[in-house]
CSV table of C-alpha atoms and ligand atoms in Angstrom, one decimal:
chain,number,residue,atom,x,y,z
A,1,MET,CA,173.7,173.7,65.9
A,2,ARG,CA,176.1,173.7,63.4
A,3,ASP,CA,179.8,175.8,64.2
A,4,GLU,CA,178.2,179.4,62.0
A,5,THR,CA,175.0,179.4,63.1
A,6,LYS,CA,177.0,178.8,66.8
A,7,CYS,CA,179.3,181.4,66.2
A,8,LEU,CA,175.8,183.7,66.1
A,9,ARG,CA,173.8,182.6,68.3
A,10,SER,CA,175.1,180.9,71.6
A,11,GLY,CA,176.2,183.3,74.6
A,12,TYR,CA,173.6,186.3,74.5
A,13,LYS,CA,170.4,185.2,73.6
A,14,PRO,CA,168.3,188.4,74.6
A,15,LYS,CA,164.7,188.4,75.4
A,16,ASN,CA,161.8,190.5,74.2
A,17,GLY,CA,162.1,194.1,73.7
A,18,GLU,CA,166.2,193.3,74.8
A,19,PRO,CA,169.3,194.3,72.3
A,20,GLY,CA,169.7,192.4,69.4
A,21,VAL,CA,173.6,193.2,69.3
A,22,MET,CA,175.3,192.0,72.9
A,23,PRO,CA,175.0,194.8,75.4
A,24,ILE,CA,178.5,196.2,76.4
A,25,VAL,CA,177.8,196.0,79.8
A,26,GLN,CA,180.4,198.2,81.8
A,27,SER,CA,179.8,198.2,85.6
A,28,THR,CA,182.5,196.4,87.6
A,29,THR,CA,179.5,196.2,90.1
A,30,TYR,CA,175.9,194.6,91.0
A,31,VAL,CA,173.1,196.2,93.3
A,32,PHE,CA,170.9,193.3,95.6
A,33,ASP,CA,168.6,194.5,97.3
A,34,THR,CA,169.3,192.6,100.7
A,35,ALA,CA,172.4,191.9,102.5
A,36,GLU,CA,171.1,187.7,101.8
A,37,GLU,CA,171.1,188.2,99.2
A,38,ILE,CA,175.1,189.3,98.4
A,39,GLY,CA,175.9,186.1,101.1
A,40,GLU,CA,173.9,183.2,99.2
A,41,LEU,CA,176.2,185.0,96.5
A,42,PHE,CA,178.7,183.9,98.5
A,43,ASN,CA,177.5,180.3,99.8
A,44,PHE,CA,176.9,180.1,95.3
A,45,PRO,CA,178.3,182.1,92.9
A,46,ASN,CA,175.1,182.7,91.1
A,47,ALA,CA,175.4,185.9,88.8
A,48,HIS,CA,177.7,188.4,89.0
A,49,MET,CA,179.4,190.3,91.8
A,50,TYR,CA,182.6,191.7,91.1
A,51,SER,CA,184.5,192.3,87.8
A,52,ARG,CA,187.8,190.8,88.9
A,53,PHE,CA,186.4,187.5,87.9
A,54,SER,CA,183.2,187.8,86.3
A,55,ASN,CA,181.0,190.6,83.9
A,56,PRO,CA,178.1,189.1,81.9
A,57,THR,CA,178.8,190.1,78.3
A,58,VAL,CA,182.4,188.6,78.7
A,59,ASP,CA,180.4,185.7,80.6
A,60,CYS,CA,177.6,185.2,77.0
A,61,VAL,CA,181.7,184.9,75.5
A,62,GLU,CA,182.5,182.0,77.1
A,63,LYS,CA,179.0,180.9,76.4
A,64,LYS,CA,179.7,181.1,72.3
A,65,ILE,CA,183.0,179.7,73.2
A,66,ALA,CA,182.2,176.6,75.7
A,67,ASP,CA,179.9,175.3,72.9
A,68,LEU,CA,181.5,176.2,70.0
A,69,GLU,CA,184.6,174.3,72.1
A,70,CYS,CA,181.8,171.4,73.3
A,71,GLY,CA,183.1,172.1,76.5
A,72,VAL,CA,180.7,173.0,79.5
A,73,ALA,CA,182.1,176.1,80.3
A,74,ALA,CA,184.6,178.2,79.7
A,75,MET,CA,186.7,181.8,81.9
A,76,CYS,CA,187.9,184.0,79.3
A,77,THR,CA,192.0,185.7,80.4
A,78,SER,CA,193.1,189.0,79.8
A,79,SER,CA,195.4,187.1,77.2
A,80,GLY,CA,196.6,183.5,75.7
A,81,GLN,CA,199.7,182.7,77.8
A,82,MET,CA,197.4,183.6,81.6
A,83,ALA,CA,194.6,181.0,80.1
A,84,SER,CA,197.7,178.4,79.9
A,85,LEU,CA,199.4,179.6,83.4
A,86,MET,CA,195.7,178.9,84.7
A,87,SER,CA,195.7,176.2,83.7
A,88,VAL,CA,197.7,174.8,84.9
A,89,LEU,CA,198.0,176.1,88.0
A,90,ASN,CA,194.7,175.2,89.0
A,91,LEU,CA,195.6,171.3,88.9
A,92,CYS,CA,199.5,172.4,90.6
A,93,LYS,CA,201.0,173.8,93.2
A,94,ALA,CA,205.0,173.9,94.1
A,95,GLY,CA,206.6,169.7,93.8
A,96,ASP,CA,204.0,169.1,91.4
A,97,SER,CA,205.6,167.8,87.8
A,98,ILE,CA,203.4,168.6,83.8
A,99,ILE,CA,204.3,166.8,81.2
A,100,SER,CA,204.2,168.9,78.0
A,101,ALA,CA,205.2,169.1,74.1
A,102,SER,CA,208.3,170.1,73.3
A,103,ALA,CA,206.3,171.7,69.9
A,104,ILE,CA,204.2,174.3,71.1
A,105,TYR,CA,204.5,177.6,71.6
A,106,GLY,CA,207.6,179.4,72.8
A,107,GLY,CA,205.2,181.3,75.0
A,108,THR,CA,204.6,179.2,76.6
A,109,VAL,CA,208.1,176.7,76.1
A,110,ASN,CA,209.3,179.9,78.4
A,111,LEU,CA,206.5,179.8,81.1
A,112,PHE,CA,206.4,175.8,81.4
A,113,ALA,CA,210.4,175.8,81.4
A,114,VAL,CA,211.3,178.7,83.5
A,115,THR,CA,208.6,181.2,85.2
A,116,LEU,CA,207.1,177.7,85.8
A,117,LYS,CA,210.6,176.6,88.3
A,118,LYS,CA,209.8,179.3,90.1
A,119,PHE,CA,206.4,178.3,91.2
A,120,GLY,CA,208.3,174.2,91.8
A,121,ILE,CA,206.8,173.1,89.7
A,122,GLU,CA,209.1,171.0,87.6
A,123,CYS,CA,208.6,170.4,83.8
A,124,ILE,CA,208.8,167.4,81.0
A,125,PHE,CA,209.3,168.0,77.9
A,126,VAL,CA,208.5,165.2,75.6
A,127,ASP,CA,208.7,163.8,71.8
A,128,GLN,CA,205.4,164.4,70.7
A,129,ASP,CA,205.6,161.3,67.9
A,130,ALA,CA,207.5,159.0,70.6
A,131,ASP,CA,205.7,156.0,71.2
A,132,GLU,CA,203.9,155.5,74.4
A,133,GLU,CA,206.6,153.6,76.5
A,134,GLU,CA,208.3,156.4,75.8
A,135,ILE,CA,206.0,158.6,77.1
A,136,ASP,CA,204.9,156.4,80.0
A,137,LYS,CA,208.7,156.8,81.4
A,138,LYS,CA,208.4,160.2,82.3
A,139,PHE,CA,205.4,160.0,84.5
A,140,LYS,CA,206.4,160.7,87.8
A,141,GLU,CA,204.2,160.3,91.2
A,142,ASN,CA,204.3,164.2,91.7
A,143,THR,CA,202.9,164.3,88.0
A,144,ARG,CA,199.5,166.1,87.5
A,145,LEU,CA,198.7,167.6,83.5
A,146,VAL,CA,199.5,166.7,79.4
A,147,PHE,CA,199.9,170.1,78.1
A,148,GLY,CA,199.8,169.7,74.0
A,149,GLU,CA,199.4,172.0,71.0
A,150,THR,CA,196.8,170.4,68.0
A,151,LEU,CA,198.7,172.2,65.0
A,152,ALA,CA,202.1,173.2,66.6
A,153,ASN,CA,203.1,177.3,66.6
A,154,PRO,CA,205.0,177.3,64.7
A,155,ALA,CA,206.5,174.1,64.2
A,156,LEU,CA,203.2,173.0,62.7
A,157,SER,CA,203.1,169.6,64.3
A,158,VAL,CA,199.5,167.9,64.0
A,159,PHE,CA,199.5,166.5,67.9
A,160,ASP,CA,197.6,163.0,68.3
A,161,ILE,CA,194.8,164.2,70.4
A,162,GLU,CA,193.5,160.2,70.5
A,163,LYS,CA,197.2,158.8,72.3
A,164,PHE,CA,197.4,161.3,74.4
A,165,ALA,CA,194.8,161.6,76.3
A,166,LYS,CA,194.7,157.3,75.8
A,167,ILE,CA,197.9,157.8,77.8
A,168,ALA,CA,197.3,160.8,80.7
A,169,HIS,CA,193.6,159.2,81.1
A,170,LYS,CA,195.9,156.2,82.1
A,171,HIS,CA,197.6,158.4,84.4
A,172,GLY,CA,195.0,159.3,86.0
A,173,VAL,CA,195.4,163.4,85.2
A,174,PRO,CA,193.6,165.2,82.5
A,175,LEU,CA,194.7,166.2,78.9
A,176,ILE,CA,194.8,169.5,77.9
A,177,ILE,CA,194.4,170.6,75.0
A,178,ASP,CA,195.9,174.4,74.1
A,179,ASN,CA,194.1,174.9,70.4
A,180,THR,CA,194.9,178.6,69.1
A,181,PHE,CA,195.3,178.0,66.1
A,182,ALA,CA,192.9,175.3,64.6
A,183,THR,CA,190.2,176.9,66.0
A,184,PRO,CA,186.8,174.1,67.1
A,185,VAL,CA,186.1,175.0,64.0
A,186,LEU,CA,188.5,172.9,62.0
A,187,CYS,CA,189.0,170.9,65.9
A,188,LYS,CA,187.6,169.6,68.8
A,189,PRO,CA,189.8,168.4,70.7
A,190,ILE,CA,187.1,167.3,73.5
A,191,GLU,CA,185.5,165.7,71.3
A,192,PHE,CA,188.6,163.2,70.4
A,193,GLY,CA,189.5,162.7,74.0
A,194,ALA,CA,191.3,166.2,75.8
A,195,ASP,CA,190.6,167.9,78.8
A,196,ILE,CA,191.0,170.9,79.2
A,197,VAL,CA,191.3,173.2,75.7
A,198,VAL,CA,193.3,177.2,75.9
A,199,HIS,CA,193.0,179.7,73.3
A,200,SER,CA,195.4,183.0,72.9
A,201,THR,CA,191.6,184.5,71.8
A,202,THR,CA,194.4,186.9,70.2
A,203,LYS,CA,194.3,184.6,67.5
A,204,TYR,CA,192.1,183.6,64.7
A,205,MET,CA,188.8,184.8,67.0
A,206,ASP,CA,189.7,187.9,67.8
A,207,GLY,CA,190.5,187.8,63.9
A,208,HIS,CA,191.1,191.1,62.8
A,209,ALA,CA,194.6,191.9,65.7
A,210,LEU,CA,192.9,193.5,67.9
A,211,GLN,CA,193.2,192.9,71.4
A,212,GLY,CA,194.9,190.2,73.2
A,213,GLY,CA,192.9,187.6,75.5
A,214,GLY,CA,192.7,184.4,75.9
A,215,VAL,CA,190.1,181.1,77.2
A,216,ILE,CA,190.4,177.7,79.1
A,217,VAL,CA,187.1,176.0,78.0
A,218,ASP,CA,186.4,172.7,80.0
A,219,GLY,CA,184.7,169.7,78.9
A,220,GLY,CA,184.1,168.3,82.5
A,221,ARG,CA,184.2,164.9,81.9
A,222,PHE,CA,188.1,164.5,83.3
A,223,ASP,CA,186.9,162.3,87.1
A,224,TRP,CA,188.6,164.3,89.6
A,225,ASN,CA,187.7,162.3,92.5
A,226,ASN,CA,190.9,159.9,91.9
A,227,GLY,CA,193.3,160.9,95.4
A,228,LYS,CA,195.7,163.3,92.9
A,229,PHE,CA,193.6,166.7,93.0
A,230,PRO,CA,192.2,167.2,96.7
A,231,GLU,CA,191.5,170.6,95.6
A,232,LEU,CA,189.4,170.0,93.0
A,233,VAL,CA,187.5,167.2,95.6
A,234,GLU,CA,187.5,168.7,99.4
A,235,PRO,CA,187.0,171.8,101.3
A,236,ASP,CA,189.0,174.5,100.4
A,237,GLU,CA,189.3,177.2,103.2
A,238,SER,CA,190.5,180.3,101.7
A,239,TYR,CA,186.4,179.5,99.4
A,240,HIS,CA,185.3,178.3,103.7
A,241,GLY,CA,184.6,174.8,102.9
A,242,PHE,CA,183.3,175.0,99.2
A,243,VAL,CA,184.3,171.8,97.4
A,244,TYR,CA,184.5,172.4,93.6
A,245,THR,CA,182.7,169.6,93.1
A,246,GLU,CA,179.8,169.6,94.8
A,247,LYS,CA,178.8,173.0,93.9
A,248,PHE,CA,179.7,172.6,90.0
A,249,GLY,CA,179.9,169.5,89.7
A,250,PRO,CA,181.2,168.9,85.6
A,251,ALA,CA,182.4,172.5,86.0
A,252,ALA,CA,184.1,172.3,89.0
A,253,TYR,CA,187.4,172.0,86.6
A,254,ILE,CA,186.5,176.2,86.0
A,255,GLY,CA,184.6,177.3,88.8
A,256,LYS,CA,187.7,177.1,90.9
A,257,ALA,CA,189.6,178.5,88.4
A,258,ARG,CA,187.6,181.2,88.7
A,259,MET,CA,186.9,181.7,92.9
A,260,GLN,CA,189.9,180.9,93.6
A,261,LEU,CA,192.7,180.9,90.4
A,262,MET,CA,190.5,184.7,88.7
A,263,ARG,CA,188.7,185.8,92.5
A,264,ASP,CA,193.2,186.0,94.0
A,265,LEU,CA,195.0,187.0,89.9
A,266,GLY,CA,191.6,189.1,88.9
A,267,ALA,CA,193.5,188.8,84.7
A,268,TYR,CA,190.1,188.6,83.9
A,269,PRO,CA,189.1,190.7,80.3
A,270,SER,CA,187.2,193.8,80.4
A,271,ALA,CA,183.5,194.5,78.8
A,272,ASN,CA,184.9,195.9,75.8
A,273,SER,CA,187.5,193.0,75.3
A,274,GLY,CA,183.7,190.5,75.3
A,275,PHE,CA,182.0,192.9,73.2
A,276,LEU,CA,185.3,193.0,70.3
A,277,LEU,CA,186.0,189.8,70.8
A,278,ASN,CA,182.7,188.5,70.4
A,279,ILE,CA,182.1,190.4,67.1
A,280,GLY,CA,185.6,188.8,65.6
A,281,LEU,CA,184.6,184.3,67.3
A,282,GLU,CA,181.1,185.6,65.0
A,283,THR,CA,182.3,185.1,61.3
A,284,LEU,CA,184.8,183.2,63.3
A,285,ALA,CA,183.5,179.1,60.9
A,286,VAL,CA,183.3,181.6,58.1
A,287,ARG,CA,186.3,182.8,58.5
A,288,MET,CA,188.4,179.5,59.1
A,289,ASP,CA,187.1,178.4,55.9
A,290,ARG,CA,188.5,181.3,54.0
A,291,TYR,CA,191.5,181.0,55.7
A,292,CYS,CA,192.4,177.0,54.4
A,293,GLU,CA,191.2,177.7,50.9
A,294,ASN,CA,193.9,180.5,51.4
A,295,ALA,CA,197.3,178.6,53.0
A,296,MET,CA,196.0,175.9,50.1
A,297,LYS,CA,196.7,177.4,47.6
A,298,VAL,CA,199.6,179.0,48.7
A,299,ALA,CA,201.1,176.7,50.0
A,300,ASN,CA,201.0,174.8,46.5
A,301,TYR,CA,202.7,177.4,44.6
A,302,LEU,CA,205.3,177.9,47.6
A,303,LYS,CA,205.7,173.7,46.9
A,304,ASP,CA,208.1,173.6,44.7
A,305,HIS,CA,209.4,177.2,44.4
A,306,PRO,CA,213.3,176.8,43.4
A,307,ALA,CA,214.5,179.0,46.6
A,308,ILE,CA,212.9,176.7,49.1
A,309,GLU,CA,214.5,173.9,51.5
A,310,THR,CA,211.4,172.5,52.7
A,311,ILE,CA,208.3,173.8,53.5
A,312,ARG,CA,205.6,173.2,56.6
A,313,TYR,CA,201.8,172.6,56.3
A,314,PRO,CA,200.0,169.1,57.2
A,315,GLY,CA,198.0,169.8,54.0
A,316,LEU,CA,200.5,169.1,51.7
A,317,GLU,CA,199.9,165.2,50.3
A,318,ASN,CA,204.0,164.6,51.4
A,319,ASP,CA,203.6,166.3,54.5
A,320,LYS,CA,204.8,164.9,58.1
A,321,TYR,CA,201.5,165.2,59.1
A,322,HIS,CA,199.7,165.3,57.0
A,323,GLU,CA,197.8,161.9,58.2
A,324,LEU,CA,197.8,163.1,61.6
A,325,ALA,CA,195.8,166.0,59.8
A,326,LYS,CA,193.1,164.1,57.8
A,327,LYS,CA,191.9,162.7,61.6
A,328,TYR,CA,192.7,166.0,63.8
A,329,LEU,CA,191.6,168.4,61.1
A,330,SER,CA,189.7,167.1,58.5
A,331,LYS,CA,187.7,170.9,57.1
A,332,GLY,CA,192.0,172.0,56.4
A,333,CYS,CA,194.3,172.7,58.3
A,334,SER,CA,194.7,177.1,59.0
A,335,GLY,CA,195.9,180.0,57.3
A,336,VAL,CA,200.0,178.8,59.1
A,337,ILE,CA,202.1,178.3,56.5
A,338,SER,CA,205.8,177.5,57.5
A,339,ILE,CA,209.3,177.9,55.1
A,340,ASP,CA,212.4,177.3,55.0
A,341,ILE,CA,214.5,179.6,53.3
A,342,LYS,CA,217.5,177.8,51.2
A,343,GLY,CA,220.5,179.7,52.2
A,344,GLY,CA,219.3,179.6,55.6
A,345,ARG,CA,219.2,183.7,58.3
A,346,GLY,CA,220.6,185.3,55.1
A,347,PRO,CA,218.2,185.1,53.0
A,348,ALA,CA,215.5,184.8,55.3
A,349,GLU,CA,216.2,188.1,56.3
A,350,LYS,CA,216.5,189.5,52.9
A,351,PHE,CA,212.6,188.1,51.6
A,352,MET,CA,211.7,189.1,54.8
A,353,ASN,CA,212.9,193.1,53.9
A,354,ALA,CA,211.3,192.9,50.9
A,355,LEU,CA,207.8,191.4,51.6
A,356,LYS,CA,205.8,195.0,49.8
A,357,MET,CA,202.8,193.9,50.7
A,358,ALA,CA,202.7,190.9,53.9
A,359,CYS,CA,203.1,193.0,56.7
A,360,ARG,CA,206.1,192.0,58.9
A,361,GLU,CA,204.7,191.9,63.1
A,362,VAL,CA,205.7,189.6,65.6
A,363,HIS,CA,201.8,188.1,65.3
A,364,VAL,CA,200.1,185.2,63.9
A,365,ALA,CA,196.1,184.8,62.2
A,366,ASP,CA,195.5,188.3,61.6
A,367,ILE,CA,192.7,188.9,58.5
A,368,ARG,CA,196.5,190.4,56.9
A,369,THR,CA,199.3,188.2,55.3
A,370,CYS,CA,202.7,188.9,58.5
A,371,VAL,CA,204.9,187.5,58.1
A,372,LEU,CA,207.6,186.4,61.5
A,373,HIS,CA,211.0,184.3,61.3
A,374,PRO,CA,211.2,183.6,64.4
A,375,ALA,CA,215.5,182.7,65.4
A,376,SER,CA,215.6,186.8,64.9
A,377,MET,CA,212.0,187.2,66.7
A,378,THR,CA,209.5,185.8,69.3
A,379,HIS,CA,212.0,182.0,69.5
A,380,ARG,CA,215.8,184.8,70.1
A,381,GLN,CA,215.4,183.3,74.2
A,382,LEU,CA,215.9,179.2,72.6
A,383,THR,CA,218.7,177.5,72.7
A,384,ASP,CA,219.5,176.7,69.4
A,385,GLU,CA,219.0,172.9,70.6
A,386,GLN,CA,215.7,174.6,72.1
A,387,LEU,CA,214.8,175.8,69.2
A,388,VAL,CA,215.7,172.1,66.8
A,389,ALA,CA,212.9,170.3,69.9
A,390,ALA,CA,210.8,172.8,68.4
A,391,GLY,CA,210.5,172.7,65.4
A,392,ILE,CA,212.8,176.1,63.9
A,393,ASN,CA,216.1,176.4,62.3
A,394,ALA,CA,217.1,179.7,61.5
A,395,GLY,CA,215.9,180.1,57.4
A,396,MET,CA,212.2,179.8,59.4
A,397,VAL,CA,209.8,181.8,58.1
A,398,ARG,CA,206.3,182.2,59.6
A,399,LEU,CA,203.5,182.7,56.3
A,400,SER,CA,199.9,183.6,58.3
A,401,VAL,CA,197.7,183.6,54.9
A,402,GLY,CA,195.5,186.4,55.9
A,403,LEU,CA,191.9,187.1,53.8
A,404,GLU,CA,193.8,189.1,50.4
A,405,HIS,CA,192.7,187.5,47.1
A,406,TYR,CA,195.4,184.4,47.2
A,407,GLU,CA,196.9,185.9,43.5
A,408,ASP,CA,198.1,189.0,44.9
A,409,ILE,CA,199.3,187.6,48.3
A,410,ILE,CA,201.8,184.9,45.7
A,411,GLU,CA,202.7,187.7,43.7
A,412,ASP,CA,203.9,189.4,47.0
A,413,LEU,CA,206.2,185.7,47.4
A,414,GLU,CA,206.6,185.6,44.0
A,415,GLN,CA,209.2,189.1,44.3
A,416,ALA,CA,210.6,188.0,47.4
A,417,LEU,CA,211.4,185.1,47.3
A,418,ALA,CA,213.2,186.2,43.5
A,419,ALA,CA,214.7,189.2,46.1
A,420,ALA,CA,216.2,186.5,48.9
A,421,VAL,CA,218.1,184.3,46.5
A,422,ARG,CA,219.6,187.0,44.1
B,1,PLP,C1,200.4,183.4,70.9
B,1,PLP,C2,199.7,182.0,71.8
B,1,PLP,C3,199.6,181.9,72.6
B,1,PLP,C4,200.3,183.3,73.4
B,1,PLP,O1,199.5,184.4,73.5
B,1,PLP,P1,198.7,185.4,73.6
B,1,PLP,O2,197.9,186.2,74.2
B,1,PLP,O3,200.2,186.3,73.1
B,1,PLP,O4,199.1,185.6,75.8
B,1,PLP,C5,199.4,180.6,73.3
B,1,PLP,N1,199.7,179.8,72.7
B,1,PLP,C6,199.2,179.9,71.6
B,1,PLP,C7,199.9,178.6,70.4
B,1,PLP,C8,200.1,180.7,70.5
B,1,PLP,O5,200.5,180.8,68.9
């Protein structure tokens, strides 16, 4: 099936006489005829047991997202941050290290640099545009994964997935991609060699700014039996000797994430959250098309504007990442544009306050056009050095183009830019 069809038809498959719309199964528990049947579930969890780690409504959404990403299984989480954290904790323990591109979401930089460190896991940041030799040097004996963002928030750099998949695999570790901004409609990292994909579903997938969420997708191709991942191939004593690769086959990674991490940590979405996310997913392919179209028109308007110092949108021909975008984002470059307003922080703040339609909010990928000033808002915890490494300067405004008519969006920007330089 094509994406438009998967968005509507994957996951929930009603049988004769069942509801046409995926129902909300609002129950923490499930009843069984015999104690033996429940016992069997602990040997092989092929039915729902308890809402801390699975639910029938969320399960349908997981199947739909796995299908869209061309993966073998998926697990939803209560936030994008939790998806990123669990994607790492599923492979690392204290004493291990990971390698991450430095141009990633600010919240993830903080999670990796500060919080993971407290867990005893070191994050080594790399410049994603460095050559293979340079990146090779960052690997250590204890490195367990490589992490990058398809289209970085808010730097809008495009990640060379094939290059990093090759390097990661040479070192016997998987590549994890945060595909939030691209969505599987614009890029399927697994098809380019990535092993695991994570999302903040809070963004385009939910699409309507209704609720937070995250998801981890298992590509199902990585060979865990190379000596570096004993927890996946040896008996888990916390789960009566269960061997994940034996029980779950290609979906071992998600099987372990659910039956060990989610069981212990319990950051699982509610059935109602799954229901709402599914409504967003149903129109994802159609919406992404229009986001790309509107953003391209807005970028073309902004690119020669005298109040703008620089514009970043990989869809523009002279953008640094245009060549990579042609390969990885051939259908479009999503809806986010970043601009540096001439004069830096002061004019950027004036611009922000002069907007009449675009919403000032701590969000991105809303269905409504919205703006954010990273240096004073989302990224204020980063040092100046980290800001530069994440591709941000003080006058940068992140513009998330919505689905209003593009002429209304451009008119609003026009009057706010005039106010910024006044
Ligand atoms: C927002 C975002 C996250 C974090 O997701 P939450 O749902 O806010 O926890 C992670 N990665 C990217 C690229 C994001 O944009």
